[in-house]
């Protein structure tokens, strides 16, 4: 068993799973497109063999439709918050499955455990934190600021999956930095909400 190889594969899985925490289908769609057309475009990357299925034409078509629907839905006020309750468990499942596919050199037991903890865990944490930010945005801006949050999530999902495929270690570092920043953002939003609730009493 190649420990370094497993660690490297785990970094890919965790970074991809984090991308699924932002958007469930977009990262898989990007992987499928790169799997199918990356060599034609001369891109210096090799999609992990365990994810080669994403390049299938029918799967790409389904992923394309699902991605468009998902992204569009998150720009609809109030529906976006409802979708968080659905997309979060879907992200955990996607992160677990994708990480399992990447860890093809690990033993069965460690493969399952690492997929659940590393893949499902990172996807769940990201999905949960973004849901908190969206909830705070809904309260503070009556939902009007949620489009900004949705756009940021789209961009962060693309960045995460790009790092996962090109520089996996940076993808994990990016995830850690994101979590630190998001904790600070949530603290700031809670402080602003508290200030808004205190102001009417002071008048």
mmCIF file of C-alpha atoms in Angstrom:
data_model
loop_
_atom_site.group_PDB
_atom_site.id
_atom_site.type_symbol
_atom_site.label_atom_id
_atom_site.label_comp_id
_atom_site.label_asym_id
_atom_site.label_seq_id
_atom_site.Cartn_x
_atom_site.Cartn_y
_atom_site.Cartn_z
ATOM 1 C CA UNK A 1 0.000 0.000 0.000
ATOM 2 C CA UNK A 2 1.420 3.354 -1.113
ATOM 3 C CA UNK A 3 0.750 5.693 1.828
ATOM 4 C CA UNK A 4 1.814 8.816 -0.065
ATOM 5 C CA UNK A 5 -0.402 7.829 -2.970
ATOM 6 C CA UNK A 6 -3.366 7.396 -0.654
ATOM 7 C CA UNK A 7 -2.711 10.759 1.032
ATOM 8 C CA UNK A 8 -2.475 12.435 -2.378
ATOM 9 C CA UNK A 9 -5.712 10.777 -3.517
ATOM 10 C CA UNK A 10 -7.390 11.797 -0.262
ATOM 11 C CA UNK A 11 -6.394 15.419 -0.886
ATOM 12 C CA UNK A 12 -8.075 15.198 -4.297
ATOM 13 C CA UNK A 13 -11.177 13.635 -2.768
ATOM 14 C CA UNK A 14 -11.441 16.172 0.047
ATOM 15 C CA UNK A 15 -10.999 19.141 -2.304
ATOM 16 C CA UNK A 16 -13.588 17.793 -4.755
ATOM 17 C CA UNK A 17 -15.963 17.077 -1.889
ATOM 18 C CA UNK A 18 -15.559 20.643 -0.647
ATOM 19 C CA UNK A 19 -16.496 21.823 -4.140
ATOM 20 C CA UNK A 20 -19.655 19.680 -3.918
ATOM 21 C CA UNK A 21 -20.440 21.436 -0.644
ATOM 22 C CA UNK A 22 -20.817 24.657 -2.627
ATOM 23 C CA UNK A 23 -22.653 23.089 -5.581
ATOM 24 C CA UNK A 24 -23.490 19.398 -5.818
ATOM 25 C CA UNK A 25 -23.458 18.849 -9.584
ATOM 26 C CA UNK A 26 -21.151 21.568 -10.929
ATOM 27 C CA UNK A 27 -17.859 19.933 -9.766
ATOM 28 C CA UNK A 28 -18.820 16.560 -11.255
ATOM 29 C CA UNK A 29 -19.792 18.270 -14.506
ATOM 30 C CA UNK A 30 -16.409 20.013 -14.672
ATOM 31 C CA UNK A 31 -14.621 16.722 -13.991
ATOM 32 C CA UNK A 32 -16.625 15.026 -16.743
ATOM 33 C CA UNK A 33 -15.871 17.773 -19.266
ATOM 34 C CA UNK A 34 -12.158 17.651 -18.464
ATOM 35 C CA UNK A 35 -12.185 13.860 -18.618
ATOM 36 C CA UNK A 36 -13.754 13.930 -22.068
ATOM 37 C CA UNK A 37 -12.071 16.960 -23.626
ATOM 38 C CA UNK A 38 -9.059 17.801 -21.423
ATOM 39 C CA UNK A 39 -6.505 15.969 -23.570
ATOM 40 C CA UNK A 40 -7.868 17.620 -26.734
ATOM 41 C CA UNK A 41 -7.390 20.999 -25.104
ATOM 42 C CA UNK A 42 -3.825 20.141 -24.087
ATOM 43 C CA UNK A 43 -4.478 20.613 -20.379
ATOM 44 C CA UNK A 44 -1.689 19.289 -18.105
ATOM 45 C CA UNK A 45 -3.866 17.096 -15.923
ATOM 46 C CA UNK A 46 -5.038 13.539 -15.583
ATOM 47 C CA UNK A 47 -8.479 12.947 -14.125
ATOM 48 C CA UNK A 48 -8.260 10.093 -11.573
ATOM 49 C CA UNK A 49 -9.183 6.768 -13.158
ATOM 50 C CA UNK A 50 -11.920 6.229 -10.602
ATOM 51 C CA UNK A 51 -13.743 9.297 -11.960
ATOM 52 C CA UNK A 52 -13.494 8.380 -15.644
ATOM 53 C CA UNK A 53 -17.215 7.520 -15.679
ATOM 54 C CA UNK A 54 -18.016 11.247 -15.416
ATOM 55 C CA UNK A 55 -16.892 11.719 -19.024
ATOM 56 C CA UNK A 56 -19.644 9.502 -20.413
ATOM 57 C CA UNK A 57 -21.813 11.434 -22.864
ATOM 58 C CA UNK A 58 -25.155 10.553 -21.283
ATOM 59 C CA UNK A 59 -23.852 11.292 -17.788
ATOM 60 C CA UNK A 60 -22.506 14.653 -18.994
ATOM 61 C CA UNK A 61 -25.879 15.528 -20.468
ATOM 62 C CA UNK A 62 -27.658 14.682 -17.216
ATOM 63 C CA UNK A 63 -25.086 16.578 -15.175
ATOM 64 C CA UNK A 64 -25.435 19.600 -17.447
ATOM 65 C CA UNK A 65 -29.209 19.758 -16.967
ATOM 66 C CA UNK A 66 -28.920 19.173 -13.211
ATOM 67 C CA UNK A 67 -26.244 21.866 -12.876
ATOM 68 C CA UNK A 68 -28.307 24.461 -14.747
ATOM 69 C CA UNK A 69 -31.354 23.717 -12.598
ATOM 70 C CA UNK A 70 -29.337 23.823 -9.378
ATOM 71 C CA UNK A 71 -27.569 27.092 -10.150
ATOM 72 C CA UNK A 72 -30.789 28.747 -11.363
ATOM 73 C CA UNK A 73 -32.752 27.641 -8.301
ATOM 74 C CA UNK A 74 -30.233 29.239 -5.942
ATOM 75 C CA UNK A 75 -30.969 32.633 -7.531
ATOM 76 C CA UNK A 76 -34.670 32.397 -6.669
ATOM 77 C CA UNK A 77 -35.427 34.196 -3.370
ATOM 78 C CA UNK A 78 -36.496 31.952 -0.484
ATOM 79 C CA UNK A 79 -36.256 28.830 -2.651
ATOM 80 C CA UNK A 80 -32.500 28.948 -2.108
ATOM 81 C CA UNK A 81 -32.882 28.545 1.650
ATOM 82 C CA UNK A 82 -35.244 25.617 1.130
ATOM 83 C CA UNK A 83 -32.759 23.994 -1.225
ATOM 84 C CA UNK A 84 -30.088 24.103 1.484
ATOM 85 C CA UNK A 85 -32.024 21.445 3.390
ATOM 86 C CA UNK A 86 -31.926 19.204 0.302
ATOM 87 C CA UNK A 87 -28.515 20.010 -1.148
ATOM 88 C CA UNK A 88 -26.627 19.513 2.130
ATOM 89 C CA UNK A 89 -27.319 15.754 2.429
ATOM 90 C CA UNK A 90 -26.861 15.388 -1.339
ATOM 91 C CA UNK A 91 -23.450 17.068 -1.036
ATOM 92 C CA UNK A 92 -22.444 14.644 1.727
ATOM 93 C CA UNK A 93 -23.440 11.683 -0.443
ATOM 94 C CA UNK A 94 -21.647 13.111 -3.499
ATOM 95 C CA UNK A 95 -18.499 13.867 -1.489
ATOM 96 C CA UNK A 96 -18.445 10.372 -0.011
ATOM 97 C CA UNK A 97 -18.942 8.661 -3.389
ATOM 98 C CA UNK A 98 -16.390 10.813 -5.231
ATOM 99 C CA UNK A 99 -13.741 10.311 -2.559
ATOM 100 C CA UNK A 100 -14.434 6.564 -2.585
ATOM 101 C CA UNK A 101 -13.907 6.528 -6.352
ATOM 102 C CA UNK A 102 -10.574 8.317 -6.024
ATOM 103 C CA UNK A 103 -9.222 6.104 -3.209
ATOM 104 C CA UNK A 104 -8.988 2.988 -5.374
ATOM 105 C CA UNK A 105 -5.583 1.966 -3.932
ATOM 106 C CA UNK A 106 -6.719 1.918 -0.299
ATOM 107 C CA UNK A 107 -7.988 -1.169 1.505
ATOM 108 C CA UNK A 108 -11.751 -1.634 1.654
ATOM 109 C CA UNK A 109 -12.101 -0.617 5.296
ATOM 110 C CA UNK A 110 -9.874 2.451 5.136
ATOM 111 C CA UNK A 111 -11.434 3.427 1.809
ATOM 112 C CA UNK A 112 -14.911 3.498 3.315
ATOM 113 C CA UNK A 113 -13.825 5.307 6.487
ATOM 114 C CA UNK A 114 -11.754 7.925 4.663
ATOM 115 C CA UNK A 115 -14.574 8.499 2.184
ATOM 116 C CA UNK A 116 -17.125 9.034 4.926
ATOM 117 C CA UNK A 117 -14.914 11.205 7.127
ATOM 118 C CA UNK A 118 -12.815 13.045 4.551
ATOM 119 C CA UNK A 119 -15.228 13.244 1.626
ATOM 120 C CA UNK A 120 -18.632 13.335 3.270
ATOM 121 C CA UNK A 121 -17.304 15.343 6.196
ATOM 122 C CA UNK A 122 -15.733 18.130 4.145
ATOM 123 C CA UNK A 123 -18.776 18.381 1.858
ATOM 124 C CA UNK A 124 -21.096 18.513 4.860
ATOM 125 C CA UNK A 125 -19.080 21.168 6.665
ATOM 126 C CA UNK A 126 -18.930 23.401 3.596
ATOM 127 C CA UNK A 127 -22.624 22.940 2.812
ATOM 128 C CA UNK A 128 -23.529 23.653 6.426
ATOM 129 C CA UNK A 129 -21.461 26.818 6.691
ATOM 130 C CA UNK A 130 -22.740 28.231 3.404
ATOM 131 C CA UNK A 131 -26.297 27.517 4.563
ATOM 132 C CA UNK A 132 -25.599 29.530 7.721
ATOM 133 C CA UNK A 133 -24.258 32.432 5.663
ATOM 134 C CA UNK A 134 -27.310 32.299 3.399
ATOM 135 C CA UNK A 135 -29.607 32.231 6.415
ATOM 136 C CA UNK A 136 -27.902 35.265 7.911
ATOM 137 C CA UNK A 137 -28.065 37.030 4.550
ATOM 138 C CA UNK A 138 -31.786 36.268 4.301
ATOM 139 C CA UNK A 139 -32.441 37.833 7.698
ATOM 140 C CA UNK A 140 -30.242 40.891 7.198
ATOM 141 C CA UNK A 141 -31.147 41.672 3.575
ATOM 142 C CA UNK A 142 -34.608 40.082 3.278
ATOM 143 C CA UNK A 143 -33.107 37.697 0.732
ATOM 144 C CA UNK A 144 -31.824 40.353 -1.655
ATOM 145 C CA UNK A 145 -28.192 39.696 -0.741
ATOM 146 C CA UNK A 146 -28.530 35.970 -1.385
ATOM 147 C CA UNK A 147 -27.686 36.379 -5.077
ATOM 148 C CA UNK A 148 -24.247 37.602 -4.039
ATOM 149 C CA UNK A 149 -23.855 34.533 -1.834
ATOM 150 C CA UNK A 150 -24.996 32.248 -4.672
ATOM 151 C CA UNK A 151 -22.531 33.788 -7.125
ATOM 152 C CA UNK A 152 -19.698 33.438 -4.623
ATOM 153 C CA UNK A 153 -20.597 29.781 -4.094
ATOM 154 C CA UNK A 154 -20.494 29.125 -7.838
ATOM 155 C CA UNK A 155 -17.038 30.660 -8.079
ATOM 156 C CA UNK A 156 -15.715 28.887 -5.002
ATOM 157 C CA UNK A 157 -16.982 25.557 -6.316
ATOM 158 C CA UNK A 158 -15.098 26.054 -9.587
ATOM 159 C CA UNK A 159 -11.932 27.122 -7.770
ATOM 160 C CA UNK A 160 -12.110 24.132 -5.413
ATOM 161 C CA UNK A 161 -12.487 21.532 -8.143
ATOM 162 C CA UNK A 162 -9.769 23.195 -10.244
ATOM 163 C CA UNK A 163 -7.347 23.039 -7.323
ATOM 164 C CA UNK A 164 -8.384 19.446 -6.636
ATOM 165 C CA UNK A 165 -7.408 18.373 -10.149
ATOM 166 C CA UNK A 166 -4.347 20.552 -10.677
ATOM 167 C CA UNK A 167 -2.884 21.126 -7.172
ATOM 168 C CA UNK A 168 -4.744 18.886 -4.673
ATOM 169 C CA UNK A 169 -2.742 19.974 -1.624
ATOM 170 C CA UNK A 170 -3.626 23.604 -2.291
ATOM 171 C CA UNK A 171 -7.235 22.504 -2.557
ATOM 172 C CA UNK A 172 -7.141 21.261 1.043
ATOM 173 C CA UNK A 173 -5.365 24.438 2.191
ATOM 174 C CA UNK A 174 -8.008 26.484 0.370
ATOM 175 C CA UNK A 175 -10.710 24.575 2.271
ATOM 176 C CA UNK A 176 -9.078 25.334 5.624
ATOM 177 C CA UNK A 177 -8.703 29.040 4.769
ATOM 178 C CA UNK A 178 -12.330 29.166 3.625
ATOM 179 C CA UNK A 179 -13.577 27.664 6.880
ATOM 180 C CA UNK A 180 -11.567 30.156 8.921
ATOM 181 C CA UNK A 181 -12.892 33.080 6.886
ATOM 182 C CA UNK A 182 -16.466 31.829 6.960
ATOM 183 C CA UNK A 183 -16.381 31.555 10.749
ATOM 184 C CA UNK A 184 -15.317 35.193 10.911
ATOM 185 C CA UNK A 185 -18.043 36.197 8.437
ATOM 186 C CA UNK A 186 -20.713 34.403 10.450
ATOM 187 C CA UNK A 187 -19.492 36.086 13.645
ATOM 188 C CA UNK A 188 -19.642 39.468 11.909
ATOM 189 C CA UNK A 189 -23.164 38.835 10.592
ATOM 190 C CA UNK A 190 -24.352 37.752 14.042
ATOM 191 C CA UNK A 191 -22.881 40.939 15.497
ATOM 192 C CA UNK A 192 -24.672 43.068 12.879
ATOM 193 C CA UNK A 193 -27.928 41.255 13.563
ATOM 194 C CA UNK A 194 -27.543 41.874 17.268
ATOM 195 C CA UNK A 195 -26.855 45.574 16.650
ATOM 196 C CA UNK A 196 -29.989 45.835 14.480
ATOM 197 C CA UNK A 197 -32.118 44.237 17.176
ATOM 198 C CA UNK A 198 -30.762 46.614 19.823
ATOM 199 C CA UNK A 199 -31.227 49.846 17.835
ATOM 200 C CA UNK A 200 -35.071 49.998 18.018
ATOM 201 C CA UNK A 201 -34.922 49.599 21.779
ATOM 202 C CA UNK A 202 -32.539 52.532 22.042
ATOM 203 C CA UNK A 203 -34.905 54.868 20.138
#
